[in-house]
Amino acid sequence: MDSEHDRAEARPRDLELDRELLAETYDTLRRIASRQLARRGPAPSLNTTLIVHEAWLKLSTASTQGFADRDHYLATAARAMRQIIVDHARRKLADKRGSGAVHIQLEDHLRIPSQPDVAVLEVEDALEALSVLAPDLEAVVECRFFAGLTVDETAQALGRSVRTVERQWTRAKAYLADHFAAS
Amino acid sequence: MIPILKPGKNVTAQQLDRAFDRMLDIAENEREAWLADIAREQPELAERLTVLATRERSSADLFARLGGQRLDILDQLVPETGDITPDPRIGSRYGPWLVEQHIGSGGLAEVYRVARADGRYEQQAAMKILRSGLLGGHARALFARERRLLANLDHPGIVRIIDGGETASGAPWLVMELAQGVPIDRYCEECRLPLSDRLALMVQAAEAVQAAHGRLVLHGDIKPDHIIVQGDGTVRLLDFGIAQALDENGIGRPGDGFTPRSASPEQQQAAQLTVASDVFQLGMVLKDLSLLAHGGRGLAPELSAVIAAATAPDPAARYATAGALANDLRAVIADRAPMVRPDAPIPALLRMARHHKLVAALALMVVTGAAGWGITASLSAAAIDRQRSLAVAAADREKRGKDALLTLFRRADLLEADSLGIKPEASMAMLDSALADARARLGDDPAMLAELTGWAARGHERAGDLPGALKLAREAERLAAGVARKSRPGGLDHAAARAYLGHMLANSGQAKAGADLVARSLADAKTAAPDDPLLLDLLLSAAWTHEGEWQVQLPLFRRALEAAVAQRNVAGEIEARSGLGRALSNLGQVEEARRELVAGLDLTRKRFGPGHPRLALPLSDLGRMETLAGNPAKAVDWHRQALALSEKALGRDHASTRAHRNNLAIALEASGDRAGASAELARLLSAIPDNPENALSRAEVAQNLAALLVKQGRYRDAEAPLALAQRTFADLLPAQNPRRAFPSLTRAQMRLAQSRWQDAAADAKGALAHLSATLPKGHFAIETARCRLGMALIGQGRHAEGGPLVRDALATMRAAQSPVPAEYLAPCAKAATRL
């Protein structure tokens, strides 16, 4: 397989660091949220990229000496985004079930659940299964799908070549699409 | 199991994945051949690969939709971030500290409540974690330095640093005392704190900032949220969030992460920061709290000066230290002169006054100006009018003085006893003692003394002591002249004092001398700016000096009105409109008069509120205007409103109510409602206390009432008031006063109607003798008495004696230059035709 994907395996090396990086992503999200609330504009429109990038940009301009592994930070932030989104979707779904108001409408031609919470949870379930079969794809899906990073950014965050990321992303898309077609 | 990369009969998931990965290396145009190769040995694998390739090619739509749904979730999530998911830090340990709860987000840090986790002792504290991911090493170095510096800083107003460390990601954290309190602005509003208490809190805050500066730490983000008031009322400074370390020259580095709204100009320009930046931010908080305490009213000049010195755009112009700001705030609280505003003469006096009895006198004086303008009832409509206008002028002038003083007096509570109802005489006495006090202390400040003397003069005028007022007005003018010569050339102080003197001279019967002085003052004021407050004073004095000369008054009141409007001086505008309305009514310019008076009424209503007794005056002016315009019914209506207001606010027996009732009676009579008029006069008579002080007023009303009753044929009711009037006039009026004969004259008329000829002759004879001795020859009152005597004699059958008296009287009346009222002429003419 890909020799470069070993970098992703560094994740579990430091639970405390991961927790802290995750916490810092929450911090960023919280601040963006409070800014949006303060603006009180219409429906907030936000994308994950914005959140992750906000941290990323600051990080890129700052001196790297205190925190050399900023690429790793970006990957961790992407994973944090996945966790945040999935947790939220789960809670929403539980709330709906709890109140007995679940109406999952499946529209045939879409082949994906039209309810966001359910669709994202299906991606999550599929990704969990996929991570067992092809562990190198998980981080790519986190970066590309959950954090909305570009291929280049994903490559940088994961310490892989652009070409590698392109191929891994194509594989992930094919398998996930196949999964949605089958389910 | 999730059906992904589902293995087939002859192919594993790994094989499938590896083959697909390999296929991606094959160029598109070679794939078909490559797949055909595989199909020969592994048809199932080739089929799965073909499907996967197809899926991938058409997956754009799928991922676009999934991406959209992910955004939908984020959109829901963001407004709810308060409960995103359990914060990963909750339950974690940092050093010996266990994170319990997220309590806030600062500009650069997250704040948690933490508890000691090592069991050494129980302690709750606040932990601040800098978002190190967002800042470079420089920020972390500053943060660390803040920790070092603040750890040594033991000040009750600054939260102590207890511990500190770094997270796994390199973000520094600080543990500090958990200070519980309310942001200073919320605390002030919730407790409705008076200004002085707010200032005291700001003193504490400024001292805490000073302590930090003493340790070479800038706060950098001082705003109400960062100044909390604890349960015991002490202030604590929070969040030295971007705490800037100062170098030995007291200069810090440009900060980031400050709060833009409360940033100092140099912060906004990212210039180097000094303590002046913290002083600026303290000044901004001070300004907001002070303005809120005052509900938008103007602040005392001392406090305004302190705020201005703290918030000057140029850092070099600000207080050099937060301690200096604290000191000046203490001075303002204690009513001493702050350093930024060394005592000028007037504030010095007022400050002195506040601490001495002078204050009480001044305060009471200006209070009484607004409280009670009273006019005694008088028989003569012209006299009423004149007295009323004088009262209005004096009252409004004092009101203006009160307004002026109000802006100077910080402690307005002395003045809030507006309803004290102190008599003008009492205020005059207090004013005199205050003036004596001022003379002793203010020998070196003639300007202030001149102003005060002018005030005292107005107090005497208010109390009806014209000689006293004149004397003081002279003194004020002399003092002001000295000041103008020495130190304030070009100002209107002297001209205004001289105009007031002119007004007092005219009031004392020296019309020519008064007019001369006023003319000189008006010449001085020719080029004065309309927004000079003294100009307004001068013009009003000048206008009142020419009372009765409506043509002269008119332009003066117009100019005064202009000045009052320019100065937004409502009291002045009310007085000018009132004067203008009166002059115009007397000149017969009814429409314009009505416009001015109605405008004055509206203004008064706006200023004092509906139902305020002060409204009675403009209402009464309107009544008088309608009388002059020949609309007695409308006049009655206005006077009735004036009376109702006064009676409701001041009571039936108040001098002002009595004056308005008198006006109403006169208007009613003019409108032909004699019954109504006499009813009001009867009420008026019973409202006047029966004491020596009011005896003459009672007699005058009694005389008026009796005359009205006689006209209505109510002879029996007229007896008692006539007797009262005659007795009192005989006792109190000088021998040469013709009014002593009025009761006899009226009674003669009544006796004639009653055919009591002998009694009529006796009364008429007495009246004729007194009137002939006291009035100019040919006056119609004399001829009326003569005619009545003639008629009484004729009634007794003494035609030879009576006939010539009637004929002579009629001839003299007809020959009079001004027409004699019909009510006197007609009965005489009728008697003559019967001869």
PDB file of C-alpha atoms in Angstrom, chain B residues 128-297:
ATOM      1  CA  LYS B 128      -7.725  30.398  31.630  1.00  0.00           C
ATOM      2  CA  ILE B 129      -6.333  28.527  28.647  1.00  0.00           C
ATOM      3  CA  LEU B 130      -4.779  30.661  25.954  1.00  0.00           C
ATOM      4  CA  ARG B 131      -5.679  29.553  22.481  1.00  0.00           C
ATOM      5  CA  SER B 132      -2.135  28.896  21.569  1.00  0.00           C
ATOM      6  CA  GLY B 133      -3.127  27.585  18.179  1.00  0.00           C
ATOM      7  CA  LEU B 134      -4.184  31.099  17.384  1.00  0.00           C
ATOM      8  CA  LEU B 135      -1.138  32.942  18.520  1.00  0.00           C
ATOM      9  CA  GLY B 136       2.500  32.617  17.982  1.00  0.00           C
ATOM     10  CA  GLY B 137       5.294  32.154  20.424  1.00  0.00           C
ATOM     11  CA  HIS B 138       5.338  35.854  21.145  1.00  0.00           C
ATOM     12  CA  ALA B 139       1.856  35.780  22.637  1.00  0.00           C
ATOM     13  CA  ARG B 140       2.762  32.779  24.741  1.00  0.00           C
ATOM     14  CA  ALA B 141       5.835  34.546  25.980  1.00  0.00           C
ATOM     15  CA  LEU B 142       3.741  37.531  26.996  1.00  0.00           C
ATOM     16  CA  PHE B 143       1.231  35.273  28.651  1.00  0.00           C
ATOM     17  CA  ALA B 144       3.997  33.645  30.598  1.00  0.00           C
ATOM     18  CA  ARG B 145       5.371  37.010  31.579  1.00  0.00           C
ATOM     19  CA  GLU B 146       1.966  38.152  32.729  1.00  0.00           C
ATOM     20  CA  ARG B 147       1.796  35.103  34.874  1.00  0.00           C
ATOM     21  CA  ARG B 148       5.163  35.862  36.378  1.00  0.00           C
ATOM     22  CA  LEU B 149       4.393  39.491  36.991  1.00  0.00           C
ATOM     23  CA  LEU B 150       0.888  39.032  38.282  1.00  0.00           C
ATOM     24  CA  ALA B 151       1.970  36.242  40.573  1.00  0.00           C
ATOM     25  CA  ASN B 152       3.934  38.838  42.476  1.00  0.00           C
ATOM     26  CA  LEU B 153       1.144  41.336  42.403  1.00  0.00           C
ATOM     27  CA  ASP B 154      -0.831  41.227  45.596  1.00  0.00           C
ATOM     28  CA  HIS B 155      -3.543  43.843  45.278  1.00  0.00           C
ATOM     29  CA  PRO B 156      -7.125  43.423  46.492  1.00  0.00           C
ATOM     30  CA  GLY B 157      -8.407  44.800  43.201  1.00  0.00           C
ATOM     31  CA  ILE B 158      -6.516  42.309  41.059  1.00  0.00           C
ATOM     32  CA  VAL B 159      -7.262  38.645  40.795  1.00  0.00           C
ATOM     33  CA  ARG B 160      -4.318  36.647  42.091  1.00  0.00           C
ATOM     34  CA  ILE B 161      -2.582  34.056  39.939  1.00  0.00           C
ATOM     35  CA  ILE B 162      -2.340  30.753  41.760  1.00  0.00           C
ATOM     36  CA  ASP B 163      -0.790  28.366  39.282  1.00  0.00           C
ATOM     37  CA  GLY B 164       0.123  27.950  35.671  1.00  0.00           C
ATOM     38  CA  GLY B 165       1.398  25.526  33.091  1.00  0.00           C
ATOM     39  CA  GLU B 166       1.236  24.423  29.479  1.00  0.00           C
ATOM     40  CA  THR B 167      -1.122  22.086  27.710  1.00  0.00           C
ATOM     41  CA  ALA B 168       0.050  19.195  25.584  1.00  0.00           C
ATOM     42  CA  SER B 169      -0.332  21.383  22.521  1.00  0.00           C
ATOM     43  CA  GLY B 170       1.814  24.046  24.075  1.00  0.00           C
ATOM     44  CA  ALA B 171      -0.945  26.443  25.107  1.00  0.00           C
ATOM     45  CA  PRO B 172      -0.264  28.173  28.394  1.00  0.00           C
ATOM     46  CA  TRP B 173      -2.855  28.045  31.129  1.00  0.00           C
ATOM     47  CA  LEU B 174      -3.271  30.099  34.258  1.00  0.00           C
ATOM     48  CA  VAL B 175      -5.217  29.294  37.371  1.00  0.00           C
ATOM     49  CA  MET B 176      -6.428  32.275  39.280  1.00  0.00           C
ATOM     50  CA  GLU B 177      -8.796  33.158  42.040  1.00  0.00           C
ATOM     51  CA  LEU B 178     -12.397  32.624  41.114  1.00  0.00           C
ATOM     52  CA  ALA B 179     -13.755  36.140  41.452  1.00  0.00           C
ATOM     53  CA  GLN B 180     -17.499  36.255  41.558  1.00  0.00           C
ATOM     54  CA  GLY B 181     -19.262  39.481  40.815  1.00  0.00           C
ATOM     55  CA  VAL B 182     -21.219  41.514  38.339  1.00  0.00           C
ATOM     56  CA  PRO B 183     -19.770  43.684  35.569  1.00  0.00           C
ATOM     57  CA  ILE B 184     -19.544  47.234  36.838  1.00  0.00           C
ATOM     58  CA  ASP B 185     -22.046  48.677  34.353  1.00  0.00           C
ATOM     59  CA  ARG B 186     -24.685  46.094  35.163  1.00  0.00           C
ATOM     60  CA  TYR B 187     -24.033  46.519  38.878  1.00  0.00           C
ATOM     61  CA  CYS B 188     -24.501  50.301  38.669  1.00  0.00           C
ATOM     62  CA  GLU B 189     -27.736  50.003  36.726  1.00  0.00           C
ATOM     63  CA  GLU B 190     -29.204  47.211  38.820  1.00  0.00           C
ATOM     64  CA  CYS B 191     -28.461  49.048  42.062  1.00  0.00           C
ATOM     65  CA  ARG B 192     -29.421  52.401  40.513  1.00  0.00           C
ATOM     66  CA  LEU B 193     -26.218  53.697  41.987  1.00  0.00           C
ATOM     67  CA  PRO B 194     -25.929  57.461  42.395  1.00  0.00           C
ATOM     68  CA  LEU B 195     -23.102  59.176  40.587  1.00  0.00           C
ATOM     69  CA  SER B 196     -20.791  59.558  43.581  1.00  0.00           C
ATOM     70  CA  ASP B 197     -20.945  55.811  44.300  1.00  0.00           C
ATOM     71  CA  ARG B 198     -20.157  55.065  40.678  1.00  0.00           C
ATOM     72  CA  LEU B 199     -17.176  57.363  40.855  1.00  0.00           C
ATOM     73  CA  ALA B 200     -16.018  55.592  44.018  1.00  0.00           C
ATOM     74  CA  LEU B 201     -16.075  52.256  42.180  1.00  0.00           C
ATOM     75  CA  MET B 202     -14.034  53.779  39.376  1.00  0.00           C
ATOM     76  CA  VAL B 203     -11.496  55.007  41.956  1.00  0.00           C
ATOM     77  CA  GLN B 204     -11.025  51.398  43.051  1.00  0.00           C
ATOM     78  CA  ALA B 205     -10.635  50.267  39.450  1.00  0.00           C
ATOM     79  CA  ALA B 206      -8.114  52.998  38.652  1.00  0.00           C
ATOM     80  CA  GLU B 207      -6.092  52.109  41.753  1.00  0.00           C
ATOM     81  CA  ALA B 208      -5.984  48.466  40.757  1.00  0.00           C
ATOM     82  CA  VAL B 209      -4.783  49.446  37.289  1.00  0.00           C
ATOM     83  CA  GLN B 210      -2.175  51.672  38.900  1.00  0.00           C
ATOM     84  CA  ALA B 211      -0.961  48.721  40.992  1.00  0.00           C
ATOM     85  CA  ALA B 212      -0.579  46.628  37.843  1.00  0.00           C
ATOM     86  CA  HIS B 213       1.276  49.437  36.088  1.00  0.00           C
ATOM     87  CA  GLY B 214       3.559  49.608  39.106  1.00  0.00           C
ATOM     88  CA  ARG B 215       4.495  46.020  38.295  1.00  0.00           C
ATOM     89  CA  LEU B 216       5.040  46.877  34.651  1.00  0.00           C
ATOM     90  CA  VAL B 217       1.872  45.169  33.475  1.00  0.00           C
ATOM     91  CA  LEU B 218      -0.591  46.827  31.148  1.00  0.00           C
ATOM     92  CA  HIS B 219      -4.127  45.547  31.171  1.00  0.00           C
ATOM     93  CA  GLY B 220      -4.889  46.433  27.571  1.00  0.00           C
ATOM     94  CA  ASP B 221      -8.545  45.470  27.512  1.00  0.00           C
ATOM     95  CA  ILE B 222     -10.312  47.455  30.216  1.00  0.00           C
ATOM     96  CA  LYS B 223     -14.059  47.468  29.694  1.00  0.00           C
ATOM     97  CA  PRO B 224     -17.083  47.024  31.956  1.00  0.00           C
ATOM     98  CA  ASP B 225     -17.023  43.239  31.555  1.00  0.00           C
ATOM     99  CA  HIS B 226     -13.523  43.173  32.974  1.00  0.00           C
ATOM    100  CA  ILE B 227     -14.295  45.315  36.006  1.00  0.00           C
ATOM    101  CA  ILE B 228     -16.515  43.333  38.321  1.00  0.00           C
ATOM    102  CA  VAL B 229     -18.098  44.367  41.577  1.00  0.00           C
ATOM    103  CA  GLN B 230     -18.174  41.630  44.149  1.00  0.00           C
ATOM    104  CA  GLY B 231     -20.840  40.953  46.728  1.00  0.00           C
ATOM    105  CA  ASP B 232     -19.074  43.114  49.308  1.00  0.00           C
ATOM    106  CA  GLY B 233     -18.962  46.094  46.925  1.00  0.00           C
ATOM    107  CA  THR B 234     -15.267  45.833  46.179  1.00  0.00           C
ATOM    108  CA  VAL B 235     -14.020  46.074  42.633  1.00  0.00           C
ATOM    109  CA  ARG B 236     -11.819  43.552  40.928  1.00  0.00           C
ATOM    110  CA  LEU B 237     -10.060  43.767  37.642  1.00  0.00           C
ATOM    111  CA  LEU B 238     -10.346  40.680  35.506  1.00  0.00           C
ATOM    112  CA  ASP B 239      -8.665  39.331  32.477  1.00  0.00           C
ATOM    113  CA  PHE B 240      -5.347  40.882  31.898  1.00  0.00           C
ATOM    114  CA  GLY B 241      -6.147  39.145  28.670  1.00  0.00           C
ATOM    115  CA  ILE B 242      -3.645  40.735  26.433  1.00  0.00           C
ATOM    116  CA  ALA B 243      -1.679  41.934  29.354  1.00  0.00           C
ATOM    117  CA  GLN B 244       1.196  43.760  27.900  1.00  0.00           C
ATOM    118  CA  ALA B 245       4.450  43.779  29.654  1.00  0.00           C
ATOM    119  CA  LEU B 246       6.005  47.182  29.805  1.00  0.00           C
ATOM    120  CA  ASP B 247       9.640  47.839  29.333  1.00  0.00           C
ATOM    121  CA  GLU B 248      11.481  50.059  31.745  1.00  0.00           C
ATOM    122  CA  ASN B 249      10.314  53.131  29.854  1.00  0.00           C
ATOM    123  CA  GLY B 250       6.733  52.129  30.462  1.00  0.00           C
ATOM    124  CA  ILE B 251       6.130  51.149  26.867  1.00  0.00           C
ATOM    125  CA  GLY B 252       4.425  47.962  25.791  1.00  0.00           C
ATOM    126  CA  ARG B 253       4.050  46.301  22.457  1.00  0.00           C
ATOM    127  CA  PRO B 254       1.116  46.860  20.157  1.00  0.00           C
ATOM    128  CA  GLY B 255      -1.543  44.483  21.315  1.00  0.00           C
ATOM    129  CA  ASP B 256      -3.696  42.075  19.483  1.00  0.00           C
ATOM    130  CA  GLY B 257      -6.925  40.594  20.640  1.00  0.00           C
ATOM    131  CA  PHE B 258      -8.297  43.738  22.230  1.00  0.00           C
ATOM    132  CA  THR B 259     -11.978  44.587  22.139  1.00  0.00           C
ATOM    133  CA  PRO B 260     -12.399  46.974  19.205  1.00  0.00           C
ATOM    134  CA  ARG B 261     -15.278  48.957  20.693  1.00  0.00           C
ATOM    135  CA  SER B 262     -13.344  50.038  23.750  1.00  0.00           C
ATOM    136  CA  ALA B 263      -9.905  50.240  22.174  1.00  0.00           C
ATOM    137  CA  SER B 264      -7.797  53.342  22.626  1.00  0.00           C
ATOM    138  CA  PRO B 265      -6.830  55.319  19.513  1.00  0.00           C
ATOM    139  CA  GLU B 266      -3.267  54.016  19.687  1.00  0.00           C
ATOM    140  CA  GLN B 267      -4.552  50.444  19.962  1.00  0.00           C
ATOM    141  CA  GLN B 268      -6.647  50.954  16.878  1.00  0.00           C
ATOM    142  CA  GLN B 269      -3.594  52.231  15.082  1.00  0.00           C
ATOM    143  CA  ALA B 270      -1.543  49.348  16.434  1.00  0.00           C
ATOM    144  CA  ALA B 271       0.905  51.845  17.846  1.00  0.00           C
ATOM    145  CA  GLN B 272       3.050  51.220  20.863  1.00  0.00           C
ATOM    146  CA  LEU B 273       1.039  51.135  24.039  1.00  0.00           C
ATOM    147  CA  THR B 274       1.763  52.876  27.286  1.00  0.00           C
ATOM    148  CA  VAL B 275      -0.154  53.234  30.519  1.00  0.00           C
ATOM    149  CA  ALA B 276      -2.035  56.026  28.752  1.00  0.00           C
ATOM    150  CA  SER B 277      -3.960  53.386  26.807  1.00  0.00           C
ATOM    151  CA  ASP B 278      -5.301  51.870  30.035  1.00  0.00           C
ATOM    152  CA  VAL B 279      -6.081  55.378  31.300  1.00  0.00           C
ATOM    153  CA  PHE B 280      -8.087  55.987  28.144  1.00  0.00           C
ATOM    154  CA  GLN B 281     -10.096  52.820  28.606  1.00  0.00           C
ATOM    155  CA  LEU B 282     -10.762  53.654  32.259  1.00  0.00           C
ATOM    156  CA  GLY B 283     -11.949  57.054  31.082  1.00  0.00           C
ATOM    157  CA  MET B 284     -14.368  55.501  28.619  1.00  0.00           C
ATOM    158  CA  VAL B 285     -15.913  53.307  31.319  1.00  0.00           C
ATOM    159  CA  LEU B 286     -16.091  56.319  33.622  1.00  0.00           C
ATOM    160  CA  LYS B 287     -17.847  58.344  30.941  1.00  0.00           C
ATOM    161  CA  ASP B 288     -20.460  55.686  30.254  1.00  0.00           C
ATOM    162  CA  LEU B 289     -21.228  55.119  33.919  1.00  0.00           C
ATOM    163  CA  SER B 290     -21.462  58.849  34.630  1.00  0.00           C
ATOM    164  CA  LEU B 291     -23.729  59.606  31.704  1.00  0.00           C
ATOM    165  CA  LEU B 292     -26.011  56.711  32.605  1.00  0.00           C
ATOM    166  CA  ALA B 293     -26.247  57.982  36.180  1.00  0.00           C
ATOM    167  CA  HIS B 294     -27.309  61.350  34.901  1.00  0.00           C
ATOM    168  CA  GLY B 295     -29.875  60.092  32.465  1.00  0.00           C
ATOM    169  CA  GLY B 296     -28.354  62.155  29.682  1.00  0.00           C
ATOM    170  CA  ARG B 297     -28.285  65.411  31.596  1.00  0.00           C
TER     171      ARG B 297
END
